[in-house]
Amino acid sequence: MPKYDFDIGIIGAGAAGLTVAAGASQLGARTLLVEKEKELGGDCLHFGCVPSKTLIRTANVYHLFRRSGDFGLPPLDMKPVDFRSIVQRIRSVVGTIQKHDSKERFCTLGVRVESGYSFFKDEHAIDLNGETLSARTWVIATGSSPSIPEIEGLDNMPYLTNRDFLSWLTSRVTHYHRRRADRNRDGTGFQPSWKPRFGHPEGRTDPQQGRFRYGH
């Protein structure tokens, strides 16, 4: 009888944890993956990389539409943006990727996937929802969470983090008027509050951002 329940245990099913779990299982290791959230994928899939890059891509496409004349195309009659539709697309993209990061997929790879909070009982064993599970090696891939700065008065007023931005976008910024967009150069329709630095022209903070924003 094996000394441990698993060869390797991973706590956290974000990008790092999923990569380790898939690789270990395919190499024949008895693998346990523990995630406290309802869905696998972590911050990158649900609150970070995927949603933000999808939003940036939408802003880039919209801005190119507005610049159709610069490419020798007829001007387009741009209607006001419905941010609810943008959020729906973001969630659709996340959902498509989620299928590849699902519990069902990793179970088919031979990984045991469990949900819940866990804590270490000793060097090799954890308590997970009252059950003791052991592994020869543990990988802690719990990721990160937003760090709230200690700013005087912040605890008395609402603020946004990457975890609640999309919900806010749906409930508060459902539409904006074209005249608002025409007054600024940002493809998202928000009025920038920053000033250019380090000699970059306004609206171009670095070449990479400029390429995304203006299509160069």
PDB file of N, CA and C in Angstrom, residues 70-145:
ATOM      1  N   ASP A  70      -8.927  57.009 -42.613  1.00  0.00           N
ATOM      2  CA  ASP A  70      -7.467  57.020 -42.699  1.00  0.00           C
ATOM      3  C   ASP A  70      -6.939  55.880 -43.558  1.00  0.00           C
ATOM      4  N   PHE A  71      -7.776  54.871 -43.788  1.00  0.00           N
ATOM      5  CA  PHE A  71      -7.369  53.720 -44.588  1.00  0.00           C
ATOM      6  C   PHE A  71      -8.025  53.729 -45.970  1.00  0.00           C
ATOM      7  N   GLY A  72      -8.568  54.885 -46.357  1.00  0.00           N
ATOM      8  CA  GLY A  72      -9.200  55.003 -47.668  1.00  0.00           C
ATOM      9  C   GLY A  72     -10.586  54.403 -47.746  1.00  0.00           C
ATOM     10  N   LEU A  73     -11.207  54.143 -46.614  1.00  0.00           N
ATOM     11  CA  LEU A  73     -12.537  53.556 -46.572  1.00  0.00           C
ATOM     12  C   LEU A  73     -13.579  54.626 -46.264  1.00  0.00           C
ATOM     13  N   PRO A  74     -14.834  54.384 -46.630  1.00  0.00           N
ATOM     14  CA  PRO A  74     -15.889  55.364 -46.324  1.00  0.00           C
ATOM     15  C   PRO A  74     -16.053  55.508 -44.821  1.00  0.00           C
ATOM     16  N   PRO A  75     -16.388  56.692 -44.344  1.00  0.00           N
ATOM     17  CA  PRO A  75     -16.640  56.890 -42.911  1.00  0.00           C
ATOM     18  C   PRO A  75     -17.796  56.005 -42.453  1.00  0.00           C
ATOM     19  N   LEU A  76     -17.699  55.485 -41.252  1.00  0.00           N
ATOM     20  CA  LEU A  76     -18.729  54.622 -40.695  1.00  0.00           C
ATOM     21  C   LEU A  76     -19.572  55.399 -39.694  1.00  0.00           C
ATOM     22  N   ASP A  77     -20.868  55.162 -39.736  1.00  0.00           N
ATOM     23  CA  ASP A  77     -21.773  55.779 -38.786  1.00  0.00           C
ATOM     24  C   ASP A  77     -21.775  54.933 -37.514  1.00  0.00           C
ATOM     25  N   MET A  78     -20.980  55.340 -36.543  1.00  0.00           N
ATOM     26  CA  MET A  78     -20.806  54.556 -35.334  1.00  0.00           C
ATOM     27  C   MET A  78     -21.923  54.835 -34.335  1.00  0.00           C
ATOM     28  N   LYS A  79     -22.610  53.794 -33.931  1.00  0.00           N
ATOM     29  CA  LYS A  79     -23.652  53.912 -32.930  1.00  0.00           C
ATOM     30  C   LYS A  79     -23.038  53.900 -31.532  1.00  0.00           C
ATOM     31  N   PRO A  80     -23.774  54.377 -30.524  1.00  0.00           N
ATOM     32  CA  PRO A  80     -23.245  54.340 -29.153  1.00  0.00           C
ATOM     33  C   PRO A  80     -22.911  52.911 -28.733  1.00  0.00           C
ATOM     34  N   VAL A  81     -21.875  52.780 -27.944  1.00  0.00           N
ATOM     35  CA  VAL A  81     -21.428  51.470 -27.483  1.00  0.00           C
ATOM     36  C   VAL A  81     -22.322  50.979 -26.346  1.00  0.00           C
ATOM     37  N   ASP A  82     -22.725  49.729 -26.429  1.00  0.00           N
ATOM     38  CA  ASP A  82     -23.455  49.081 -25.339  1.00  0.00           C
ATOM     39  C   ASP A  82     -22.455  48.211 -24.585  1.00  0.00           C
ATOM     40  N   PHE A  83     -22.028  48.650 -23.429  1.00  0.00           N
ATOM     41  CA  PHE A  83     -21.005  47.927 -22.691  1.00  0.00           C
ATOM     42  C   PHE A  83     -21.498  46.567 -22.203  1.00  0.00           C
ATOM     43  N   ARG A  84     -22.807  46.404 -22.111  1.00  0.00           N
ATOM     44  CA  ARG A  84     -23.323  45.091 -21.729  1.00  0.00           C
ATOM     45  C   ARG A  84     -22.963  44.052 -22.779  1.00  0.00           C
ATOM     46  N   SER A  85     -23.011  44.441 -24.057  1.00  0.00           N
ATOM     47  CA  SER A  85     -22.636  43.522 -25.128  1.00  0.00           C
ATOM     48  C   SER A  85     -21.154  43.194 -25.081  1.00  0.00           C
ATOM     49  N   ILE A  86     -20.348  44.197 -24.739  1.00  0.00           N
ATOM     50  CA  ILE A  86     -18.913  43.960 -24.618  1.00  0.00           C
ATOM     51  C   ILE A  86     -18.627  42.978 -23.487  1.00  0.00           C
ATOM     52  N   VAL A  87     -19.298  43.171 -22.359  1.00  0.00           N
ATOM     53  CA  VAL A  87     -19.108  42.267 -21.233  1.00  0.00           C
ATOM     54  C   VAL A  87     -19.576  40.859 -21.585  1.00  0.00           C
ATOM     55  N   GLN A  88     -20.661  40.758 -22.341  1.00  0.00           N
ATOM     56  CA  GLN A  88     -21.151  39.444 -22.773  1.00  0.00           C
ATOM     57  C   GLN A  88     -20.108  38.743 -23.632  1.00  0.00           C
ATOM     58  N   ARG A  89     -19.463  39.491 -24.517  1.00  0.00           N
ATOM     59  CA  ARG A  89     -18.417  38.885 -25.353  1.00  0.00           C
ATOM     60  C   ARG A  89     -17.236  38.436 -24.497  1.00  0.00           C
ATOM     61  N   ILE A  90     -16.836  39.265 -23.539  1.00  0.00           N
ATOM     62  CA  ILE A  90     -15.741  38.892 -22.648  1.00  0.00           C
ATOM     63  C   ILE A  90     -16.061  37.580 -21.942  1.00  0.00           C
ATOM     64  N   ARG A  91     -17.279  37.484 -21.436  1.00  0.00           N
ATOM     65  CA  ARG A  91     -17.669  36.268 -20.720  1.00  0.00           C
ATOM     66  C   ARG A  91     -17.766  35.077 -21.664  1.00  0.00           C
ATOM     67  N   SER A  92     -18.111  35.340 -22.922  1.00  0.00           N
ATOM     68  CA  SER A  92     -18.155  34.263 -23.904  1.00  0.00           C
ATOM     69  C   SER A  92     -16.746  33.726 -24.170  1.00  0.00           C
ATOM     70  N   VAL A  93     -15.776  34.635 -24.293  1.00  0.00           N
ATOM     71  CA  VAL A  93     -14.391  34.222 -24.511  1.00  0.00           C
ATOM     72  C   VAL A  93     -13.891  33.423 -23.310  1.00  0.00           C
ATOM     73  N   VAL A  94     -14.186  33.915 -22.111  1.00  0.00           N
ATOM     74  CA  VAL A  94     -13.795  33.202 -20.903  1.00  0.00           C
ATOM     75  C   VAL A  94     -14.430  31.817 -20.869  1.00  0.00           C
ATOM     76  N   GLY A  95     -15.719  31.743 -21.243  1.00  0.00           N
ATOM     77  CA  GLY A  95     -16.417  30.461 -21.246  1.00  0.00           C
ATOM     78  C   GLY A  95     -15.830  29.454 -22.219  1.00  0.00           C
ATOM     79  N   THR A  96     -15.382  29.948 -23.370  1.00  0.00           N
ATOM     80  CA  THR A  96     -14.766  29.065 -24.364  1.00  0.00           C
ATOM     81  C   THR A  96     -13.478  28.448 -23.810  1.00  0.00           C
ATOM     82  N   ILE A  97     -12.670  29.285 -23.173  1.00  0.00           N
ATOM     83  CA  ILE A  97     -11.418  28.784 -22.601  1.00  0.00           C
ATOM     84  C   ILE A  97     -11.701  27.896 -21.395  1.00  0.00           C
ATOM     85  N   GLN A  98     -12.754  28.225 -20.654  1.00  0.00           N
ATOM     86  CA  GLN A  98     -13.094  27.463 -19.457  1.00  0.00           C
ATOM     87  C   GLN A  98     -13.335  25.985 -19.765  1.00  0.00           C
ATOM     88  N   LYS A  99     -13.836  25.699 -20.963  1.00  0.00           N
ATOM     89  CA  LYS A  99     -14.073  24.309 -21.349  1.00  0.00           C
ATOM     90  C   LYS A  99     -12.779  23.503 -21.336  1.00  0.00           C
ATOM     91  N   HIS A 100     -11.677  24.176 -21.680  1.00  0.00           N
ATOM     92  CA  HIS A 100     -10.379  23.488 -21.687  1.00  0.00           C
ATOM     93  C   HIS A 100      -9.763  23.420 -20.290  1.00  0.00           C
ATOM     94  N   ASP A 101     -10.269  24.265 -19.391  1.00  0.00           N
ATOM     95  CA  ASP A 101      -9.764  24.282 -18.015  1.00  0.00           C
ATOM     96  C   ASP A 101     -10.797  23.728 -17.036  1.00  0.00           C
ATOM     97  N   SER A 102     -11.702  22.913 -17.535  1.00  0.00           N
ATOM     98  CA  SER A 102     -12.802  22.429 -16.700  1.00  0.00           C
ATOM     99  C   SER A 102     -12.371  21.256 -15.817  1.00  0.00           C
ATOM    100  N   LYS A 103     -13.143  21.053 -14.769  1.00  0.00           N
ATOM    101  CA  LYS A 103     -12.917  19.923 -13.882  1.00  0.00           C
ATOM    102  C   LYS A 103     -13.048  18.611 -14.649  1.00  0.00           C
ATOM    103  N   GLU A 104     -14.042  18.541 -15.538  1.00  0.00           N
ATOM    104  CA  GLU A 104     -14.284  17.315 -16.307  1.00  0.00           C
ATOM    105  C   GLU A 104     -13.072  16.953 -17.163  1.00  0.00           C
ATOM    106  N   ARG A 105     -12.482  17.955 -17.813  1.00  0.00           N
ATOM    107  CA  ARG A 105     -11.319  17.678 -18.665  1.00  0.00           C
ATOM    108  C   ARG A 105     -10.160  17.133 -17.848  1.00  0.00           C
ATOM    109  N   PHE A 106      -9.897  17.724 -16.696  1.00  0.00           N
ATOM    110  CA  PHE A 106      -8.758  17.274 -15.905  1.00  0.00           C
ATOM    111  C   PHE A 106      -9.020  15.919 -15.267  1.00  0.00           C
ATOM    112  N   CYS A 107     -10.279  15.624 -15.010  1.00  0.00           N
ATOM    113  CA  CYS A 107     -10.593  14.284 -14.511  1.00  0.00           C
ATOM    114  C   CYS A 107     -10.302  13.232 -15.579  1.00  0.00           C
ATOM    115  N   THR A 108     -10.567  13.579 -16.849  1.00  0.00           N
ATOM    116  CA  THR A 108     -10.274  12.637 -17.931  1.00  0.00           C
ATOM    117  C   THR A 108      -8.769  12.422 -18.098  1.00  0.00           C
ATOM    118  N   LEU A 109      -7.978  13.390 -17.624  1.00  0.00           N
ATOM    119  CA  LEU A 109      -6.519  13.235 -17.659  1.00  0.00           C
ATOM    120  C   LEU A 109      -6.013  12.379 -16.499  1.00  0.00           C
ATOM    121  N   GLY A 110      -6.912  12.024 -15.611  1.00  0.00           N
ATOM    122  CA  GLY A 110      -6.522  11.205 -14.466  1.00  0.00           C
ATOM    123  C   GLY A 110      -6.247  11.983 -13.197  1.00  0.00           C
ATOM    124  N   VAL A 111      -6.567  13.285 -13.214  1.00  0.00           N
ATOM    125  CA  VAL A 111      -6.348  14.124 -12.036  1.00  0.00           C
ATOM    126  C   VAL A 111      -7.583  14.047 -11.132  1.00  0.00           C
ATOM    127  N   ARG A 112      -7.354  13.917  -9.838  1.00  0.00           N
ATOM    128  CA  ARG A 112      -8.470  14.036  -8.895  1.00  0.00           C
ATOM    129  C   ARG A 112      -8.612  15.507  -8.546  1.00  0.00           C
ATOM    130  N   VAL A 113      -9.761  16.081  -8.858  1.00  0.00           N
ATOM    131  CA  VAL A 113     -10.013  17.502  -8.634  1.00  0.00           C
ATOM    132  C   VAL A 113     -10.991  17.658  -7.477  1.00  0.00           C
ATOM    133  N   GLU A 114     -10.590  18.449  -6.479  1.00  0.00           N
ATOM    134  CA  GLU A 114     -11.434  18.685  -5.314  1.00  0.00           C
ATOM    135  C   GLU A 114     -11.591  20.185  -5.084  1.00  0.00           C
ATOM    136  N   SER A 115     -12.768  20.560  -4.581  1.00  0.00           N
ATOM    137  CA  SER A 115     -13.044  21.967  -4.280  1.00  0.00           C
ATOM    138  C   SER A 115     -13.149  22.170  -2.780  1.00  0.00           C
ATOM    139  N   GLY A 116     -12.689  23.319  -2.326  1.00  0.00           N
ATOM    140  CA  GLY A 116     -12.811  23.650  -0.918  1.00  0.00           C
ATOM    141  C   GLY A 116     -11.543  24.266  -0.355  1.00  0.00           C
ATOM    142  N   TYR A 117     -11.637  24.696   0.888  1.00  0.00           N
ATOM    143  CA  TYR A 117     -10.488  25.266   1.591  1.00  0.00           C
ATOM    144  C   TYR A 117      -9.685  24.145   2.246  1.00  0.00           C
ATOM    145  N   SER A 118      -8.395  24.314   2.278  1.00  0.00           N
ATOM    146  CA  SER A 118      -7.531  23.288   2.869  1.00  0.00           C
ATOM    147  C   SER A 118      -6.475  23.933   3.745  1.00  0.00           C
ATOM    148  N   PHE A 119      -5.933  23.160   4.646  1.00  0.00           N
ATOM    149  CA  PHE A 119      -4.801  23.606   5.451  1.00  0.00           C
ATOM    150  C   PHE A 119      -3.924  22.390   5.746  1.00  0.00           C
ATOM    151  N   PHE A 120      -2.635  22.655   5.944  1.00  0.00           N
ATOM    152  CA  PHE A 120      -1.681  21.569   6.182  1.00  0.00           C
ATOM    153  C   PHE A 120      -1.790  21.072   7.618  1.00  0.00           C
ATOM    154  N   LYS A 121      -1.842  19.748   7.739  1.00  0.00           N
ATOM    155  CA  LYS A 121      -1.814  19.111   9.053  1.00  0.00           C
ATOM    156  C   LYS A 121      -0.391  18.745   9.438  1.00  0.00           C
ATOM    157  N   ASP A 122       0.407  18.412   8.437  1.00  0.00           N
ATOM    158  CA  ASP A 122       1.831  18.173   8.632  1.00  0.00           C
ATOM    159  C   ASP A 122       2.517  18.374   7.292  1.00  0.00           C
ATOM    160  N   GLU A 123       3.750  17.914   7.173  1.00  0.00           N
ATOM    161  CA  GLU A 123       4.544  18.165   5.963  1.00  0.00           C
ATOM    162  C   GLU A 123       3.935  17.549   4.707  1.00  0.00           C
ATOM    163  N   HIS A 124       3.179  16.479   4.846  1.00  0.00           N
ATOM    164  CA  HIS A 124       2.676  15.763   3.680  1.00  0.00           C
ATOM    165  C   HIS A 124       1.151  15.661   3.606  1.00  0.00           C
ATOM    166  N   ALA A 125       0.451  16.123   4.603  1.00  0.00           N
ATOM    167  CA  ALA A 125      -1.004  15.921   4.637  1.00  0.00           C
ATOM    168  C   ALA A 125      -1.750  17.243   4.813  1.00  0.00           C
ATOM    169  N   ILE A 126      -2.908  17.330   4.151  1.00  0.00           N
ATOM    170  CA  ILE A 126      -3.777  18.487   4.311  1.00  0.00           C
ATOM    171  C   ILE A 126      -5.136  18.032   4.817  1.00  0.00           C
ATOM    172  N   ASP A 127      -5.853  18.956   5.390  1.00  0.00           N
ATOM    173  CA  ASP A 127      -7.250  18.740   5.734  1.00  0.00           C
ATOM    174  C   ASP A 127      -8.075  19.484   4.689  1.00  0.00           C
ATOM    175  N   LEU A 128      -8.914  18.758   3.983  1.00  0.00           N
ATOM    176  CA  LEU A 128      -9.763  19.343   2.960  1.00  0.00           C
ATOM    177  C   LEU A 128     -11.213  18.992   3.271  1.00  0.00           C
ATOM    178  N   ASN A 129     -11.946  19.973   3.734  1.00  0.00           N
ATOM    179  CA  ASN A 129     -13.358  19.765   4.079  1.00  0.00           C
ATOM    180  C   ASN A 129     -13.528  18.605   5.066  1.00  0.00           C
ATOM    181  N   GLY A 130     -12.583  18.484   5.992  1.00  0.00           N
ATOM    182  CA  GLY A 130     -12.675  17.438   6.999  1.00  0.00           C
ATOM    183  C   GLY A 130     -12.034  16.122   6.613  1.00  0.00           C
ATOM    184  N   GLU A 131     -11.575  15.996   5.364  1.00  0.00           N
ATOM    185  CA  GLU A 131     -10.916  14.775   4.903  1.00  0.00           C
ATOM    186  C   GLU A 131      -9.407  14.983   4.861  1.00  0.00           C
ATOM    187  N   THR A 132      -8.665  13.995   5.323  1.00  0.00           N
ATOM    188  CA  THR A 132      -7.205  14.065   5.294  1.00  0.00           C
ATOM    189  C   THR A 132      -6.688  13.424   4.016  1.00  0.00           C
ATOM    190  N   LEU A 133      -5.893  14.185   3.272  1.00  0.00           N
ATOM    191  CA  LEU A 133      -5.301  13.706   2.018  1.00  0.00           C
ATOM    192  C   LEU A 133      -3.803  13.974   2.073  1.00  0.00           C
ATOM    193  N   SER A 134      -3.026  13.009   1.640  1.00  0.00           N
ATOM    194  CA  SER A 134      -1.568  13.145   1.713  1.00  0.00           C
ATOM    195  C   SER A 134      -0.932  13.031   0.337  1.00  0.00           C
ATOM    196  N   ALA A 135       0.233  13.649   0.190  1.00  0.00           N
ATOM    197  CA  ALA A 135       0.993  13.575  -1.060  1.00  0.00           C
ATOM    198  C   ALA A 135       2.479  13.611  -0.740  1.00  0.00           C
ATOM    199  N   ARG A 136       3.262  12.927  -1.572  1.00  0.00           N
ATOM    200  CA  ARG A 136       4.707  12.922  -1.372  1.00  0.00           C
ATOM    201  C   ARG A 136       5.270  14.341  -1.551  1.00  0.00           C
ATOM    202  N   THR A 137       4.759  15.053  -2.574  1.00  0.00           N
ATOM    203  CA  THR A 137       5.231  16.400  -2.882  1.00  0.00           C
ATOM    204  C   THR A 137       4.033  17.331  -3.048  1.00  0.00           C
ATOM    205  N   TRP A 138       4.159  18.539  -2.548  1.00  0.00           N
ATOM    206  CA  TRP A 138       3.091  19.533  -2.680  1.00  0.00           C
ATOM    207  C   TRP A 138       3.583  20.736  -3.466  1.00  0.00           C
ATOM    208  N   VAL A 139       2.714  21.241  -4.316  1.00  0.00           N
ATOM    209  CA  VAL A 139       2.974  22.490  -5.031  1.00  0.00           C
ATOM    210  C   VAL A 139       1.918  23.495  -4.584  1.00  0.00           C
ATOM    211  N   ILE A 140       2.367  24.607  -4.036  1.00  0.00           N
ATOM    212  CA  ILE A 140       1.439  25.656  -3.606  1.00  0.00           C
ATOM    213  C   ILE A 140       1.393  26.709  -4.711  1.00  0.00           C
ATOM    214  N   ALA A 141       0.270  26.744  -5.424  1.00  0.00           N
ATOM    215  CA  ALA A 141       0.101  27.670  -6.554  1.00  0.00           C
ATOM    216  C   ALA A 141      -1.171  28.477  -6.347  1.00  0.00           C
ATOM    217  N   THR A 142      -1.254  29.121  -5.185  1.00  0.00           N
ATOM    218  CA  THR A 142      -2.478  29.826  -4.815  1.00  0.00           C
ATOM    219  C   THR A 142      -2.608  31.200  -5.449  1.00  0.00           C
ATOM    220  N   GLY A 143      -1.581  31.636  -6.177  1.00  0.00           N
ATOM    221  CA  GLY A 143      -1.699  32.892  -6.908  1.00  0.00           C
ATOM    222  C   GLY A 143      -1.703  34.101  -6.000  1.00  0.00           C
ATOM    223  N   SER A 144      -2.443  35.133  -6.418  1.00  0.00           N
ATOM    224  CA  SER A 144      -2.454  36.386  -5.678  1.00  0.00           C
ATOM    225  C   SER A 144      -3.860  36.957  -5.643  1.00  0.00           C
ATOM    226  N   SER A 145      -4.035  37.977  -4.852  1.00  0.00           N
ATOM    227  CA  SER A 145      -5.312  38.697  -4.773  1.00  0.00           C
ATOM    228  C   SER A 145      -5.013  40.180  -4.752  1.00  0.00           C
TER     229      SER A 145
END
